[in-house]
N, CA, C and O atoms as a GROMACS GRO file, in nm:
protein
  504
    1GLN      N    1  10.971  10.890  11.178
    1GLN     CA    2  10.993  10.890  11.032
    1GLN      C    3  10.948  10.711  11.006
    1GLN      O    4  11.001  10.607  11.044
    2VAL      N    5  10.836  10.738  10.931
    2VAL     CA    6  10.777  10.591  10.882
    2VAL      C    7  10.866  10.528  10.774
    2VAL      O    8  10.911  10.586  10.674
    3GLN      N    9  10.882  10.411  10.806
    3GLN     CA   10  10.956  10.333  10.702
    3GLN      C   11  10.886  10.211  10.645
    3GLN      O   12  10.844  10.121  10.717
    4VAL      N   13  10.878  10.212  10.525
    4VAL     CA   14  10.811  10.095  10.472
    4VAL      C   15  10.905  10.007  10.394
    4VAL      O   16  10.987  10.057  10.317
    5VAL      N   17  10.895   9.862  10.413
    5VAL     CA   18  11.008   9.787  10.354
    5VAL      C   19  10.950   9.658  10.280
    5VAL      O   20  10.881   9.588  10.354
    6GLU      N   21  10.961   9.622  10.179
    6GLU     CA   22  10.905   9.516  10.097
    6GLU      C   23  11.008   9.411  10.106
    6GLU      O   24  11.127   9.439  10.120
    7SER      N   25  10.963   9.290  10.099
    7SER     CA   26  11.058   9.187  10.073
    7SER      C   27  11.000   9.061  10.025
    7SER      O   28  10.880   9.040  10.045
    8GLY      N   29  11.082   8.967   9.958
    8GLY     CA   30  11.006   8.834   9.889
    8GLY      C   31  10.982   8.822   9.732
    8GLY      O   32  10.935   8.721   9.677
    9GLY      N   33  11.014   8.917   9.680
    9GLY     CA   34  11.030   8.923   9.540
    9GLY      C   35  11.106   8.828   9.472
    9GLY      O   36  11.191   8.778   9.546
   10GLY      N   37  11.106   8.784   9.357
   10GLY     CA   38  11.220   8.699   9.302
   10GLY      C   39  11.116   8.662   9.148
   10GLY      O   40  11.005   8.700   9.108
   11LEU      N   41  11.234   8.562   9.094
   11LEU     CA   42  11.201   8.505   8.970
   11LEU      C   43  11.120   8.371   8.991
   11LEU      O   44  11.164   8.294   9.077
   12VAL      N   45  11.010   8.337   8.924
   12VAL     CA   46  10.920   8.237   8.948
   12VAL      C   47  10.853   8.178   8.826
   12VAL      O   48  10.781   8.250   8.758
   13GLN      N   49  10.873   8.047   8.793
   13GLN     CA   50  10.798   8.022   8.680
   13GLN      C   51  10.637   8.036   8.686
   13GLN      O   52  10.574   8.034   8.792
   14ALA      N   53  10.580   8.050   8.562
   14ALA     CA   54  10.426   8.055   8.555
   14ALA      C   55  10.388   7.922   8.641
   14ALA      O   56  10.453   7.818   8.644
   15GLY      N   57  10.285   7.944   8.701
   15GLY     CA   58  10.207   7.859   8.794
   15GLY      C   59  10.256   7.864   8.933
   15GLY      O   60  10.197   7.820   9.031
   16GLY      N   61  10.376   7.925   8.931
   16GLY     CA   62  10.455   7.898   9.073
   16GLY      C   63  10.398   7.991   9.211
   16GLY      O   64  10.284   8.037   9.202
   17SER      N   65  10.458   8.012   9.304
   17SER     CA   66  10.406   8.089   9.406
   17SER      C   67  10.519   8.167   9.486
   17SER      O   68  10.630   8.119   9.506
   18LEU      N   69  10.478   8.292   9.530
   18LEU     CA   70  10.558   8.360   9.623
   18LEU      C   71  10.508   8.422   9.726
   18LEU      O   72  10.389   8.447   9.707
   19ARG      N   73  10.549   8.460   9.834
   19ARG     CA   74  10.491   8.518   9.930
   19ARG      C   75  10.572   8.669   9.962
   19ARG      O   76  10.685   8.661  10.011
   20LEU      N   77  10.525   8.784   9.937
   20LEU     CA   78  10.583   8.917   9.976
   20LEU      C   79  10.565   8.946  10.107
   20LEU      O   80  10.459   8.919  10.164
   21SER      N   81  10.638   8.986  10.150
   21SER     CA   82  10.616   9.046  10.304
   21SER      C   83  10.657   9.227  10.334
   21SER      O   84  10.748   9.282  10.272
   22CYS      N   85  10.595   9.282  10.411
   22CYS     CA   86  10.609   9.420  10.393
   22CYS      C   87  10.600   9.449  10.562
   22CYS      O   88  10.503   9.419  10.631
   23THR      N   89  10.722   9.515  10.609
   23THR     CA   90  10.719   9.570  10.718
   23THR      C   91  10.699   9.752  10.751
   23THR      O   92  10.754   9.842  10.686
   24ALA      N   93  10.636   9.763  10.832
   24ALA     CA   94  10.600   9.928  10.843
   24ALA      C   95  10.651   9.979  10.992
   24ALA      O   96  10.599   9.917  11.085
   25SER      N   97  10.737  10.074  11.026
   25SER     CA   98  10.762  10.110  11.128
   25SER      C   99  10.739  10.260  11.166
   25SER      O  100  10.726  10.338  11.071
   26GLY      N  101  10.734  10.306  11.278
   26GLY     CA  102  10.730  10.486  11.279
   26GLY      C  103  10.606  10.528  11.264
   26GLY      O  104  10.578  10.646  11.239
   27LEU      N  105  10.501  10.414  11.280
   27LEU     CA  106  10.355  10.452  11.310
   27LEU      C  107  10.287  10.338  11.360
   27LEU      O  108  10.327  10.226  11.328
   28THR      N  109  10.164  10.358  11.454
   28THR     CA  110  10.109  10.246  11.495
   28THR      C  111  10.036  10.131  11.372
   28THR      O  112   9.928  10.163  11.322
   29PHE      N  113  10.074  10.057  11.348
   29PHE     CA  114  10.070   9.958  11.234
   29PHE      C  115   9.930   9.938  11.234
   29PHE      O  116   9.868   9.962  11.131
   30ALA      N  117   9.866   9.895  11.342
   30ALA     CA  118   9.755   9.826  11.378
   30ALA      C  119   9.639   9.926  11.361
   30ALA      O  120   9.524   9.882  11.355
   31ASN      N  121   9.663  10.048  11.353
   31ASN     CA  122   9.564  10.156  11.316
   31ASN      C  123   9.535  10.185  11.181
   31ASN      O  124   9.436  10.254  11.159
   32TYR      N  125   9.611  10.140  11.075
   32TYR     CA  126   9.586  10.163  10.973
   32TYR      C  127   9.556  10.052  10.865
   32TYR      O  128   9.624   9.951  10.884
   33ALA      N  129   9.470  10.047  10.757
   33ALA     CA  130   9.460   9.978  10.656
   33ALA      C  131   9.602   9.980  10.560
   33ALA      O  132   9.671  10.078  10.532
   34MET      N  133   9.618   9.853  10.524
   34MET     CA  134   9.745   9.848  10.436
   34MET      C  135   9.682   9.817  10.290
   34MET      O  136   9.567   9.785  10.263
   35GLY      N  137   9.809   9.838  10.192
   35GLY     CA  138   9.769   9.799  10.072
   35GLY      C  139   9.899   9.758   9.954
   35GLY      O  140  10.008   9.815   9.956
   36TRP      N  141   9.869   9.668   9.872
   36TRP     CA  142   9.988   9.626   9.781
   36TRP      C  143   9.973   9.674   9.645
   36TRP      O  144   9.881   9.631   9.577
   37PHE      N  145  10.030   9.734   9.613
   37PHE     CA  146  10.018   9.765   9.423
   37PHE      C  147  10.118   9.707   9.345
   37PHE      O  148  10.207   9.639   9.395
   38ARG      N  149  10.109   9.731   9.225
   38ARG     CA  150  10.224   9.706   9.142
   38ARG      C  151  10.230   9.798   9.023
   38ARG      O  152  10.135   9.867   8.987
   39GLN      N  153  10.341   9.796   8.968
   39GLN     CA  154  10.374   9.868   8.824
   39GLN      C  155  10.447   9.799   8.757
   39GLN      O  156  10.547   9.748   8.806
   40ALA      N  157  10.417   9.784   8.643
   40ALA     CA  158  10.481   9.706   8.520
   40ALA      C  159  10.550   9.797   8.440
   40ALA      O  160  10.488   9.903   8.436
   41PRO      N  161  10.682   9.799   8.356
   41PRO     CA  162  10.718   9.869   8.280
   41PRO      C  163  10.608   9.924   8.182
   41PRO      O  164  10.526   9.862   8.114
   42GLY      N  165  10.636  10.083   8.196
   42GLY     CA  166  10.529  10.136   8.075
   42GLY      C  167  10.388  10.167   8.103
   42GLY      O  168  10.314  10.234   8.032
   43LYS      N  169  10.351  10.094   8.247
   43LYS     CA  170  10.198  10.107   8.295
   43LYS      C  171  10.196  10.188   8.400
   43LYS      O  172  10.292  10.232   8.463
   44GLU      N  173  10.072  10.207   8.419
   44GLU     CA  174  10.052  10.312   8.553
   44GLU      C  175  10.024  10.215   8.665
   44GLU      O  176   9.945  10.121   8.658
   45ARG      N  177  10.102  10.248   8.774
   45ARG     CA  178  10.062  10.194   8.916
   45ARG      C  179   9.900  10.138   8.950
   45ARG      O  180   9.801  10.207   8.926
   46GLU      N  181   9.894  10.030   8.996
   46GLU     CA  182   9.772   9.955   8.995
   46GLU      C  183   9.742   9.909   9.118
   46GLU      O  184   9.837   9.851   9.168
   47GLY      N  185   9.631   9.914   9.196
   47GLY     CA  186   9.598   9.828   9.321
   47GLY      C  187   9.577   9.706   9.306
   47GLY      O  188   9.495   9.668   9.221
   48VAL      N  189   9.633   9.634   9.369
   48VAL     CA  190   9.625   9.482   9.362
   48VAL      C  191   9.540   9.422   9.487
   48VAL      O  192   9.465   9.325   9.472
   49SER      N  193   9.553   9.471   9.578
   49SER     CA  194   9.496   9.442   9.744
   49SER      C  195   9.500   9.526   9.841
   49SER      O  196   9.602   9.594   9.853
   50CYS      N  197   9.390   9.542   9.935
   50CYS     CA  198   9.404   9.606  10.045
   50CYS      C  199   9.339   9.520  10.167
   50CYS      O  200   9.288   9.413  10.135
   51ILE      N  201   9.337   9.555  10.295
   51ILE     CA  202   9.311   9.496  10.376
   51ILE      C  203   9.292   9.626  10.505
   51ILE      O  204   9.372   9.717  10.527
   52SER      N  205   9.171   9.600  10.571
   52SER     CA  206   9.143   9.672  10.669
   52SER      C  207   9.250   9.671  10.816
   52SER      O  208   9.343   9.592  10.826
   53TRP      N  209   9.225   9.744  10.891
   53TRP     CA  210   9.314   9.762  11.003
   53TRP      C  211   9.319   9.623  11.114
   53TRP      O  212   9.415   9.591  11.184
   54HIS      N  213   9.191   9.558  11.106
   54HIS     CA  214   9.196   9.424  11.181
   54HIS      C  215   9.217   9.310  11.105
   54HIS      O  216   9.234   9.198  11.154
   55GLY      N  217   9.215   9.343  10.955
   55GLY     CA  218   9.204   9.241  10.878
   55GLY      C  219   9.084   9.145  10.835
   55GLY      O  220   9.079   9.036  10.777
   56GLY      N  221   9.011   9.213  10.877
   56GLY     CA  222   8.852   9.150  10.855
   56GLY      C  223   8.780   9.151  10.739
   56GLY      O  224   8.687   9.078  10.706
   57ASN      N  225   8.856   9.286  10.651
   57ASN     CA  226   8.801   9.327  10.535
   57ASN      C  227   8.912   9.351  10.432
   57ASN      O  228   9.009   9.422  10.457
   58SER      N  229   8.892   9.290  10.320
   58SER     CA  230   9.017   9.244  10.235
   58SER      C  231   8.921   9.278  10.097
   58SER      O  232   8.800   9.261  10.084
   59TYR      N  233   9.019   9.330  10.003
   59TYR     CA  234   8.957   9.360   9.848
   59TYR      C  235   9.089   9.299   9.726
   59TYR      O  236   9.208   9.274   9.746
   60TYR      N  237   9.035   9.293   9.645
   60TYR     CA  238   9.122   9.232   9.536
   60TYR      C  239   9.078   9.284   9.387
   60TYR      O  240   8.961   9.296   9.350
   61ALA      N  241   9.174   9.306   9.322
   61ALA     CA  242   9.176   9.346   9.158
   61ALA      C  243   9.098   9.237   9.122
   61ALA      O  244   9.087   9.138   9.194
   62ASP      N  245   9.031   9.253   8.990
   62ASP     CA  246   8.968   9.122   8.934
   62ASP      C  247   9.075   9.024   8.868
   62ASP      O  248   9.057   8.907   8.835
   63SER      N  249   9.180   9.095   8.859
   63SER     CA  250   9.282   9.026   8.777
   63SER      C  251   9.372   8.930   8.860
   63SER      O  252   9.447   8.845   8.812
   64VAL      N  253   9.352   8.956   8.990
   64VAL     CA  254   9.434   8.824   9.119
   64VAL      C  255   9.339   8.784   9.180
   64VAL      O  256   9.380   8.704   9.264
   65LYS      N  257   9.177   8.802   9.188
   65LYS     CA  258   9.085   8.743   9.258
   65LYS      C  259   9.114   8.572   9.250
   65LYS      O  260   9.117   8.506   9.146
   66GLY      N  261   9.135   8.518   9.394
   66GLY     CA  262   9.122   8.360   9.368
   66GLY      C  263   9.275   8.304   9.341
   66GLY      O  264   9.290   8.186   9.311
   67ARG      N  265   9.388   8.394   9.352
   67ARG     CA  266   9.506   8.360   9.328
   67ARG      C  267   9.580   8.418   9.437
   67ARG      O  268   9.676   8.367   9.495
   68PHE      N  269   9.522   8.541   9.461
   68PHE     CA  270   9.653   8.616   9.578
   68PHE      C  271   9.543   8.618   9.691
   68PHE      O  272   9.421   8.617   9.675
   69THR      N  273   9.626   8.622   9.824
   69THR     CA  274   9.578   8.653   9.940
   69THR      C  275   9.665   8.740  10.016
   69THR      O  276   9.786   8.726  10.029
   70ILE      N  277   9.576   8.850  10.076
   70ILE     CA  278   9.640   8.944  10.170
   70ILE      C  279   9.634   8.883  10.302
   70ILE      O  280   9.559   8.791  10.333
   71SER      N  281   9.722   8.943  10.381
   71SER     CA  282   9.729   8.916  10.536
   71SER      C  283   9.782   9.003  10.597
   71SER      O  284   9.852   9.082  10.532
   72ARG      N  285   9.768   9.021  10.745
   72ARG     CA  286   9.853   9.082  10.825
   72ARG      C  287   9.874   9.034  10.937
   72ARG      O  288   9.794   8.944  10.965
   73ASP      N  289   9.977   9.065  11.043
   73ASP     CA  290   9.989   9.010  11.154
   73ASP      C  291  10.036   9.149  11.239
   73ASP      O  292  10.152   9.190  11.234
   74ASN      N  293   9.947   9.205  11.306
   74ASN     CA  294   9.959   9.346  11.388
   74ASN      C  295  10.087   9.320  11.494
   74ASN      O  296  10.180   9.399  11.503
   75ALA      N  297  10.079   9.226  11.554
   75ALA     CA  298  10.172   9.189  11.661
   75ALA      C  299  10.340   9.223  11.587
   75ALA      O  300  10.429   9.260  11.663
   76LYS      N  301  10.362   9.210  11.469
   76LYS     CA  302  10.481   9.151  11.400
   76LYS      C  303  10.469   9.298  11.317
   76LYS      O  304  10.571   9.337  11.260
   77ASN      N  305  10.358   9.373  11.309
   77ASN     CA  306  10.391   9.491  11.206
   77ASN      C  307  10.406   9.453  11.069
   77ASN      O  308  10.445   9.542  10.993
   78THR      N  309  10.383   9.349  11.025
   78THR     CA  310  10.389   9.303  10.895
   78THR      C  311  10.263   9.254  10.820
   78THR      O  312  10.177   9.180  10.866
   79LEU      N  313  10.266   9.315  10.683
   79LEU     CA  314  10.168   9.282  10.585
   79LEU      C  315  10.215   9.186  10.450
   79LEU      O  316  10.300   9.216  10.366
   80TYR      N  317  10.141   9.073  10.458
   80TYR     CA  318  10.162   8.972  10.358
   80TYR      C  319  10.090   8.970  10.228
   80TYR      O  320   9.976   9.018  10.223
   81LEU      N  321  10.140   8.923  10.134
   81LEU     CA  322  10.075   8.870  10.007
   81LEU      C  323  10.106   8.748   9.948
   81LEU      O  324  10.203   8.735   9.874
   82GLN      N  325  10.023   8.652   9.980
   82GLN     CA  326  10.048   8.536   9.922
   82GLN      C  327  10.011   8.537   9.733
   82GLN      O  328   9.908   8.581   9.684
   83MET      N  329  10.113   8.483   9.665
   83MET     CA  330  10.069   8.489   9.529
   83MET      C  331  10.066   8.342   9.479
   83MET      O  332  10.156   8.269   9.520
   84ASN      N  333   9.989   8.299   9.411
   84ASN     CA  334   9.963   8.122   9.392
   84ASN      C  335   9.931   8.162   9.216
   84ASN      O  336   9.881   8.264   9.169
   85SER      N  337   9.970   8.064   9.163
   85SER     CA  338   9.933   8.036   9.040
   85SER      C  339   9.964   8.152   8.938
   85SER      O  340   9.880   8.198   8.862
   86LEU      N  341  10.105   8.197   8.947
   86LEU     CA  342  10.147   8.317   8.919
   86LEU      C  343  10.161   8.274   8.747
   86LEU      O  344  10.182   8.164   8.695
   87LYS      N  345  10.138   8.431   8.677
   87LYS     CA  346  10.139   8.426   8.551
   87LYS      C  347  10.243   8.542   8.471
   87LYS      O  348  10.257   8.658   8.511
   88PRO      N  349  10.279   8.510   8.406
   88PRO     CA  350  10.381   8.630   8.285
   88PRO      C  351  10.297   8.790   8.315
   88PRO      O  352  10.354   8.898   8.319
   89GLU      N  353  10.222   8.777   8.324
   89GLU     CA  354  10.149   8.908   8.341
   89GLU      C  355  10.163   8.974   8.472
   89GLU      O  356  10.176   9.095   8.489
   90ASP      N  357  10.160   8.891   8.554
   90ASP     CA  358  10.172   8.942   8.669
   90ASP      C  359  10.328   9.017   8.749
   90ASP      O  360  10.348   9.077   8.855
   91THR      N  361  10.409   8.976   8.640
   91THR     CA  362  10.521   9.046   8.630
   91THR      C  363  10.541   9.215   8.657
   91THR      O  364  10.490   9.287   8.572
   92ALA      N  365  10.599   9.270   8.751
   92ALA     CA  366  10.600   9.388   8.803
   92ALA      C  367  10.657   9.400   8.931
   92ALA      O  368  10.667   9.304   9.008
   93MET      N  369  10.709   9.554   8.967
   93MET     CA  370  10.759   9.579   9.080
   93MET      C  371  10.617   9.607   9.174
   93MET      O  372  10.515   9.667   9.140
   94TYR      N  373  10.649   9.544   9.298
   94TYR     CA  374  10.517   9.505   9.401
   94TYR      C  375  10.558   9.656   9.529
   94TYR      O  376  10.661   9.682   9.592
   95TYR      N  377  10.436   9.719   9.522
   95TYR     CA  378  10.487   9.813   9.636
   95TYR      C  379  10.372   9.798   9.769
   95TYR      O  380  10.253   9.787   9.741
   96CYS      N  381  10.408   9.800   9.883
   96CYS     CA  382  10.332   9.843   9.987
   96CYS      C  383  10.334   9.976  10.018
   96CYS      O  384  10.429  10.050   9.994
   97ALA      N  385  10.222  10.011  10.077
   97ALA     CA  386  10.180  10.123  10.133
   97ALA      C  387  10.069  10.137  10.263
   97ALA      O  388   9.974  10.063  10.285
   98THR      N  389  10.104  10.229  10.324
   98THR     CA  390  10.003  10.226  10.460
   98THR      C  391   9.888  10.343  10.404
   98THR      O  392   9.901  10.442  10.333
   99GLY      N  393   9.785  10.288  10.465
   99GLY     CA  394   9.634  10.351  10.436
   99GLY      C  395   9.648  10.495  10.516
   99GLY      O  396   9.727  10.512  10.609
  100VAL      N  397   9.558  10.597  10.466
  100VAL     CA  398   9.538  10.731  10.547
  100VAL      C  399   9.429  10.717  10.626
  100VAL      O  400   9.380  10.817  10.676
  101ASP      N  401   9.376  10.593  10.650
  101ASP     CA  402   9.239  10.532  10.739
  101ASP      C  403   9.265  10.390  10.780
  101ASP      O  404   9.364  10.325  10.746
  102ASP      N  405   9.160  10.344  10.861
  102ASP     CA  406   9.152  10.241  10.921
  102ASP      C  407   9.075  10.098  10.824
  102ASP      O  408   9.073   9.979  10.852
  103TYR      N  409   9.020  10.166  10.714
  103TYR     CA  410   8.999  10.091  10.618
  103TYR      C  411   9.000  10.127  10.489
  103TYR      O  412   8.988  10.246  10.461
  104CYS      N  413   9.012  10.044  10.402
  104CYS     CA  414   8.997  10.068  10.282
  104CYS      C  415   8.901  10.028  10.167
  104CYS      O  416   8.811   9.953  10.204
  105SER      N  417   8.901  10.052  10.080
  105SER     CA  418   8.761  10.022  10.003
  105SER      C  419   8.837   9.958   9.876
  105SER      O  420   8.956   9.958   9.842
  106GLY      N  421   8.687   9.888   9.802
  106GLY     CA  422   8.750   9.826   9.679
  106GLY      C  423   8.788   9.875   9.567
  106GLY      O  424   8.807   9.802   9.471
  107SER      N  425   8.803  10.001   9.561
  107SER     CA  426   8.869  10.085   9.448
  107SER      C  427   9.024  10.047   9.443
  107SER      O  428   9.091  10.051   9.340
  108ILE      N  429   9.075  10.008   9.579
  108ILE     CA  430   9.224  10.006   9.622
  108ILE      C  431   9.308  10.130   9.529
  108ILE      O  432   9.398  10.121   9.445
  109ASP      N  433   9.248  10.221   9.576
  109ASP     CA  434   9.306  10.394   9.529
  109ASP      C  435   9.411  10.453   9.560
  109ASP      O  436   9.384  10.512   9.665
  110ARG      N  437   9.524  10.474   9.531
  110ARG     CA  438   9.636  10.467   9.546
  110ARG      C  439   9.652  10.614   9.625
  110ARG      O  440   9.746  10.641   9.700
  111ASP      N  441   9.524  10.716   9.590
  111ASP     CA  442   9.524  10.841   9.656
  111ASP      C  443   9.505  10.792   9.817
  111ASP      O  444   9.564  10.856   9.904
  112ASP      N  445   9.434  10.694   9.846
  112ASP     CA  446   9.410  10.635   9.995
  112ASP      C  447   9.513  10.605  10.099
  112ASP      O  448   9.505  10.588  10.221
  113PHE      N  449   9.623  10.604  10.006
  113PHE     CA  450   9.760  10.558  10.090
  113PHE      C  451   9.859  10.666  10.107
  113PHE      O  452   9.850  10.770  10.043
  114VAL      N  453   9.946  10.644  10.186
  114VAL     CA  454  10.038  10.767  10.202
  114VAL      C  455  10.147  10.742  10.224
  114VAL      O  456  10.224  10.825  10.174
  115TYR      N  457  10.227  10.612  10.311
  115TYR     CA  458  10.346  10.604  10.296
  115TYR      C  459  10.378  10.482  10.197
  115TYR      O  460  10.288  10.400  10.174
  116TRP      N  461  10.496  10.468  10.142
  116TRP     CA  462  10.525  10.364  10.053
  116TRP      C  463  10.656  10.350  10.061
  116TRP      O  464  10.736  10.436  10.097
  117GLY      N  465  10.689  10.190  10.013
  117GLY     CA  466  10.795  10.165  10.022
  117GLY      C  467  10.863  10.171   9.862
  117GLY      O  468  10.825  10.235   9.764
  118GLN      N  469  10.973  10.083   9.877
  118GLN     CA  470  11.060  10.112   9.778
  118GLN      C  471  11.044   9.978   9.653
  118GLN      O  472  11.099   9.964   9.545
  119GLY      N  473  10.972   9.916   9.705
  119GLY     CA  474  10.928   9.798   9.603
  119GLY      C  475  11.027   9.685   9.588
  119GLY      O  476  11.149   9.691   9.603
  120THR      N  477  10.939   9.562   9.548
  120THR     CA  478  10.995   9.442   9.537
  120THR      C  479  10.979   9.401   9.389
  120THR      O  480  10.879   9.435   9.326
  121GLN      N  481  11.075   9.330   9.336
  121GLN     CA  482  11.044   9.281   9.199
  121GLN      C  483  11.000   9.158   9.173
  121GLN      O  484  11.088   9.072   9.165
  122VAL      N  485  10.883   9.123   9.156
  122VAL     CA  486  10.855   9.002   9.077
  122VAL      C  487  10.833   8.980   8.931
  122VAL      O  488  10.763   9.054   8.863
  123THR      N  489  10.915   8.841   8.870
  123THR     CA  490  10.911   8.838   8.768
  123THR      C  491  10.890   8.661   8.746
  123THR      O  492  10.946   8.563   8.795
  124VAL      N  493  10.768   8.682   8.637
  124VAL     CA  494  10.728   8.543   8.619
  124VAL      C  495  10.761   8.503   8.474
  124VAL      O  496  10.741   8.570   8.373
  125SER      N  497  10.812   8.384   8.482
  125SER     CA  498  10.864   8.337   8.345
  125SER      C  499  10.771   8.242   8.248
  125SER      O  500  10.745   8.133   8.298
  126SER      N  501  10.738   8.258   8.167
  126SER     CA  502  10.646   8.144   8.105
  126SER      C  503  10.728   8.026   8.067
  126SER      O  504  10.674   7.927   8.017
   0.00000   0.00000   0.00000
């Protein structure tokens, strides 16, 4: 049984930083691309970033480029999202998901991800 668990969310002031973590078990973590998504109230879930199985390829939504950094530690079955220069519009529930394949694409399409965590809330105050 695959389990995906996010952590690291919280309340931060605009301009601040947070680091999200995600652990995945029940699968060979290193074999799959991983992704971060977010969903704000009243909005659709959107792709934030994704990373290939070896970490050599990564993609970002235009809204977070230059501020967020995705990384992974395959030895620890853990995915990270370093979020800097946070803005109030980054407020959302953030979800981690496992890819259906070893690579992901720049479209960061939720249809390319199969197992999802329950999410961790990020709130950025102005």
